Short mmCIF file of C-alpha atoms in Angstrom, two decimals:
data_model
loop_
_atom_site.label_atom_id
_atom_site.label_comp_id
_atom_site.label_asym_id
_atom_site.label_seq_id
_atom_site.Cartn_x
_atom_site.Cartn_y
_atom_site.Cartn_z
CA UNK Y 1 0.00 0.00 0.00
CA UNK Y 2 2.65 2.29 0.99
CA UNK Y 3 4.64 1.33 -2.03
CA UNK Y 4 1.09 2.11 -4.60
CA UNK Y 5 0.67 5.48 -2.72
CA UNK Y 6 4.47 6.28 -3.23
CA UNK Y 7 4.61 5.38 -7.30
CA UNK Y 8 1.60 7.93 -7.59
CA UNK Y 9 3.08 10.90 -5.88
CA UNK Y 10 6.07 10.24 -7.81
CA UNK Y 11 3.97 10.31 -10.90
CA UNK Y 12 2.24 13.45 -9.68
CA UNK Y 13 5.36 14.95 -9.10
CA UNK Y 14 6.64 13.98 -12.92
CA UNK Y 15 3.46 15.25 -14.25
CA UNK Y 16 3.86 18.28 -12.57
CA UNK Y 17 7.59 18.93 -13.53
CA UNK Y 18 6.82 18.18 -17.19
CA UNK Y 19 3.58 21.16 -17.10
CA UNK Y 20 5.85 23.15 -15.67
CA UNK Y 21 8.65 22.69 -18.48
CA UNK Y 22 6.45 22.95 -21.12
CA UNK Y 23 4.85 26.38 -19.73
CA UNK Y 24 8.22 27.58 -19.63
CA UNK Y 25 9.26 26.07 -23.21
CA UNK Y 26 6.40 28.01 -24.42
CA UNK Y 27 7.11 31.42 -22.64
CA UNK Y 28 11.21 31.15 -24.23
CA UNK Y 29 9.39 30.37 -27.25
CA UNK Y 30 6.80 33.45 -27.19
CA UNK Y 31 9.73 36.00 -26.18
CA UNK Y 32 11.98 34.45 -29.14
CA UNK Y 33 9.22 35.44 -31.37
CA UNK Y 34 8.44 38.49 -29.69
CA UNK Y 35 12.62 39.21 -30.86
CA UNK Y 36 12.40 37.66 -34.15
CA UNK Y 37 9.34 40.37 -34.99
CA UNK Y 38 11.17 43.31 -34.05
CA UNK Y 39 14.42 42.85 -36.13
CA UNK Y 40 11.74 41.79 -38.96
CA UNK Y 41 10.20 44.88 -38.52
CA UNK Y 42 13.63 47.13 -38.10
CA UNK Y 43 14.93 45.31 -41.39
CA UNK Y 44 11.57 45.70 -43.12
CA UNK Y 45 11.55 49.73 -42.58
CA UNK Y 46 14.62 50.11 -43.33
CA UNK Y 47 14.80 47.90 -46.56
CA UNK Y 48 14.95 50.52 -49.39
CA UNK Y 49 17.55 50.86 -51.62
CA UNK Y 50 18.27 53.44 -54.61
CA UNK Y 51 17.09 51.61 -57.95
CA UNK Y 52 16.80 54.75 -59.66
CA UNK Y 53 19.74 56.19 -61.21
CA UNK Y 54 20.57 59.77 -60.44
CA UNK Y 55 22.23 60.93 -63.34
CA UNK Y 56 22.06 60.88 -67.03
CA UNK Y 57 25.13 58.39 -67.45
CA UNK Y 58 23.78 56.10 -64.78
CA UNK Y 59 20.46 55.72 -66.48
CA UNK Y 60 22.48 55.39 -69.82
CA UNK Y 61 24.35 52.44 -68.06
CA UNK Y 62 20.71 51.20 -67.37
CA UNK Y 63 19.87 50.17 -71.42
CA UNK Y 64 23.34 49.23 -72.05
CA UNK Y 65 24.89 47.26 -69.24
CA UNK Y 66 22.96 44.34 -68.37
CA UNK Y 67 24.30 43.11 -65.36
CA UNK Y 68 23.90 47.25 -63.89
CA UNK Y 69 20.17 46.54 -64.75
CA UNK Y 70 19.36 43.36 -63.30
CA UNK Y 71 21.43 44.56 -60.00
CA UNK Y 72 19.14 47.71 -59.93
CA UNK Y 73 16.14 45.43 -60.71
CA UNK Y 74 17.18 43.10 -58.13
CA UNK Y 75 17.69 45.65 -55.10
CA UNK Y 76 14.16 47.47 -56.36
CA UNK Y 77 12.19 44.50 -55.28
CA UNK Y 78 11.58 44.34 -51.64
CA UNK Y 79 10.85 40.62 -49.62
CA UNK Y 80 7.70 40.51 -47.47
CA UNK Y 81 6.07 38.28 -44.62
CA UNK Y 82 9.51 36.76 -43.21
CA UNK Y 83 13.07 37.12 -42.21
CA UNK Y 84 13.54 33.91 -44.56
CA UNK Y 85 12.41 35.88 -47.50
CA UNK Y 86 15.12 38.71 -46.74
CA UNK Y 87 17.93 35.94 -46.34
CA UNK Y 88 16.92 34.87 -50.06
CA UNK Y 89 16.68 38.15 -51.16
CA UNK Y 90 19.91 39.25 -50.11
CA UNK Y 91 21.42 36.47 -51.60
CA UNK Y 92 19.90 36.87 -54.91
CA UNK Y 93 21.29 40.39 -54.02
CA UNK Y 94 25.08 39.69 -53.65
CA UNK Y 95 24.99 37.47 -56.88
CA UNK Y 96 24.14 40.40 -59.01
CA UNK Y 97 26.43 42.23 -57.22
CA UNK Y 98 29.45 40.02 -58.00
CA UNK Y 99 28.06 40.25 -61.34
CA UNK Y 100 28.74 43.73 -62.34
CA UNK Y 101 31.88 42.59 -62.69
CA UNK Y 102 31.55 40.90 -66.13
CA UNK Y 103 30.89 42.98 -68.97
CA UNK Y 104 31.78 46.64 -67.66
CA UNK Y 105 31.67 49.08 -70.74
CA UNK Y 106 34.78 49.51 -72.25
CA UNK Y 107 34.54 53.62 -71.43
CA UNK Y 108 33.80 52.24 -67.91
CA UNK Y 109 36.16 49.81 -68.01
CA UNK Y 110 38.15 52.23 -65.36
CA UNK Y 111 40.27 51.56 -61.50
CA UNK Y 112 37.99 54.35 -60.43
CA UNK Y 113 34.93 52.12 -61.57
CA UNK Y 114 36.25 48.71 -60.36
CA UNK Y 115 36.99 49.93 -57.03
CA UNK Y 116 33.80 51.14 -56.06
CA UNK Y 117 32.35 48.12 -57.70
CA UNK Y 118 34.36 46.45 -55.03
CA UNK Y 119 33.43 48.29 -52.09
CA UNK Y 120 29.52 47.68 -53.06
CA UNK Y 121 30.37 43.97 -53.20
CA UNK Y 122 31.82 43.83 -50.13
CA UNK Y 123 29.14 46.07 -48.26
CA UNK Y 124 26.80 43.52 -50.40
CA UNK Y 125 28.67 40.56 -48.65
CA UNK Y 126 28.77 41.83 -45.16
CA UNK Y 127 24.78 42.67 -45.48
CA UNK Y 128 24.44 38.78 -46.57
CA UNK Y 129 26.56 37.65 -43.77
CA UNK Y 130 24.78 39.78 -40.87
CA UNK Y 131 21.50 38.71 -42.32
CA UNK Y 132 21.86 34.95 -42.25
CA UNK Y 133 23.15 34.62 -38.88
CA UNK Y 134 21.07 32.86 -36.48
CA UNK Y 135 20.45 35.83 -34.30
CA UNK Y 136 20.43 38.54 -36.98
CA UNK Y 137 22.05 41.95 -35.55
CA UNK Y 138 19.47 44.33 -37.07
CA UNK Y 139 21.62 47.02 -36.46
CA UNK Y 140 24.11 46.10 -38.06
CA UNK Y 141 21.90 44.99 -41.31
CA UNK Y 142 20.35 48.22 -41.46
CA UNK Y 143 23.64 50.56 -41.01
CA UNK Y 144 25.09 48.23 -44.25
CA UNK Y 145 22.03 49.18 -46.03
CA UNK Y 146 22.44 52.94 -45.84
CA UNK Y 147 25.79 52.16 -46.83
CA UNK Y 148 25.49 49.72 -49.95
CA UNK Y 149 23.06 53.38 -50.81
CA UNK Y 150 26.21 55.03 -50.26
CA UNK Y 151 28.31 53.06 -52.82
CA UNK Y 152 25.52 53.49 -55.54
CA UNK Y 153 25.43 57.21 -55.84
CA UNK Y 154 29.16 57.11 -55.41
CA UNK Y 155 29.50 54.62 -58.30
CA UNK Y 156 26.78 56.40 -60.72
CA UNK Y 157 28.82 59.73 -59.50
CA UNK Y 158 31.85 58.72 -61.14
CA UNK Y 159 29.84 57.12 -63.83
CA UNK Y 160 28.55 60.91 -64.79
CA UNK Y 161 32.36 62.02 -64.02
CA UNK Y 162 33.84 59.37 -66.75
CA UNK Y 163 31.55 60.39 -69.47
CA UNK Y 164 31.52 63.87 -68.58
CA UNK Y 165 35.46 64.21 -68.91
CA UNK Y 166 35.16 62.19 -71.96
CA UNK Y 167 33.60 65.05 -74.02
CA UNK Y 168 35.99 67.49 -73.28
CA UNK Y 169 38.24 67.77 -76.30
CA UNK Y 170 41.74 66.43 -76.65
CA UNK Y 171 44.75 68.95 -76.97
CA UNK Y 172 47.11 67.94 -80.04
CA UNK Y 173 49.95 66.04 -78.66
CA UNK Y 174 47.95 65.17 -75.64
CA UNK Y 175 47.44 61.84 -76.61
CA UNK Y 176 51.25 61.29 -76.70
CA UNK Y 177 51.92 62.84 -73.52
CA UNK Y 178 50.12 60.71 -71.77
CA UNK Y 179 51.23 57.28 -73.12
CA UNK Y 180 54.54 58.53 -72.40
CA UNK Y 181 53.10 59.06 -68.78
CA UNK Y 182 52.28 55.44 -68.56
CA UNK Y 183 55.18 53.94 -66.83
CA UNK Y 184 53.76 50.45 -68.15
CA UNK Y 185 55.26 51.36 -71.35
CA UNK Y 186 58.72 52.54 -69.92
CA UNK Y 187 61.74 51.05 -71.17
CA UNK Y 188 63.08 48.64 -68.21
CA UNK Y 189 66.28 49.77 -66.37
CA UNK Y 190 69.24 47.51 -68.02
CA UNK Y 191 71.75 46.40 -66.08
CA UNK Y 192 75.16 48.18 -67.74
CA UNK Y 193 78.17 45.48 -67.90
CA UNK Y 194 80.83 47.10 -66.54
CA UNK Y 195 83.43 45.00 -68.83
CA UNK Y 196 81.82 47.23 -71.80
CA UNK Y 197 83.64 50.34 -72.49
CA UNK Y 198 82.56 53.43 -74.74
CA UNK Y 199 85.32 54.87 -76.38
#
C-alpha cells in the first residue's frame, strides 16, 4: 500500500515537472518570437535601396549594361512576410552584385569604376553575412544598407564624371603625352656590364 501510494506521488510529481517545463518552453518560445518580430520589422523599414539612377550616365548604363540593370532590378524588389524571404533576397542580391563585374563598358572599363564596384560587393557581402546569422544583428543589417546606398550614388557619380570628362576635347599632342606618362610602357632599367667600355 505504501509502495502504490508512493509510485503515484512520484507520478504526480513527474506530471507536474513536465507542465511546468512545457509552460516555460512556451514562454522562451513566445519571447523568441516576440525578438524575431522586431528585427523583422527594423529590417523591413529600413529595406529601401536606390534603384533609380541619379544621373544621365547612370540611367544610360541602365539600357546598355545588363548586369547594372538586373542589379538595380534586383535591389528594387523588396521581400515581405519573413526574415527567410530577406535571407533569399539578399542572396539573390550579392549574386548580381558580384556580377557587375563581367561585362563593364569599355569607357567604364576604369580603376575608379572597379573599385567602387568592389566596395559595393563587399558592403553587399557583409549585409548577406549579418542577415543569415542565427540571431540577426538588425543594427548592423540596417547601417550596411544605408551604406550599400552610399556606394551606388558614389559609383553612378563617377559614372557621370567618366563620361563627362570624356567630351571634353583632346589637346594635339595630348594623346602622346600621356602614353609617355604610362610607366607600363617605360623602357626597363638595363643592367650596364661594366666590362663594356665606350670609347
Amino acid at each position: 500500500m505504501k509502495f502504490k501510494i508512493s509510485l503515484f506521488l512520484l507520478l504526480v510529481f513527474v506530471l507536474q515537472s513536465c507542465q511546468d517545463e512545457n509552460a516555460k518552453r512556451l514562454a522562451e518560445q513566445q519571447k523568441v518570437a516576440k525578438k524575431n518580430e522586431k528585427i523583422f520589422n527594423n529590417i523591413n523599414k529600413a529595406w529601401t535601396f536606390i534603384d533609380e539612377p541619379i544621373n544621365e550616365a547612370a540611367e544610360k548604363n541602365v539600357s546598355t549594361w545588363n548586369e547594372w540593370r538586373e542589379f538595380l532590378k534586383e535591389i528594387g524588389e523588396k521581400p515581405r512576410r519573413t526574415i527567410g524571404a530577406f535571407q533569399k533576397k539578399s542572396k539573390a542580391i550579392s549574386k548580381k552584385a558580384l556580377a557587375l563585374n563581367n561585362n563593364i563598358p569599355a569607357e567604364l572599363n576604369q580603376p575608379a569604376i572597379k573599385s567602387r564596384i568592389s566596395i559595393l560587393i563587399t558592403k553587399v557581402k557583409m549585409m548577406e553575412l549579418f542577415i543569415n546569422l542565427s540571431t540577426v544583428p538588425d543594427d548592423k543589417v540596417t547601417f550596411l544598407i544605408g551604406e550599400i546606398n552610399k556606394e551606388i550614388i558614389s559609383l553612378e557619380r563617377q559614372m557621370d564624371k567618366i563620361v563627362e570628362k570624356a567630351k571634353i576635347p583632346k589637346e594635339q599632342g595630348e594623346e602622346d603625352f600621356l602614353r609617355m606618362l604610362d610607366t607600363t610602357r617605360a623602357i626597363p632599367n638595363a643592367k650596364v656590364d661594366p666590362n663594356l667600355s665606350i670609347n
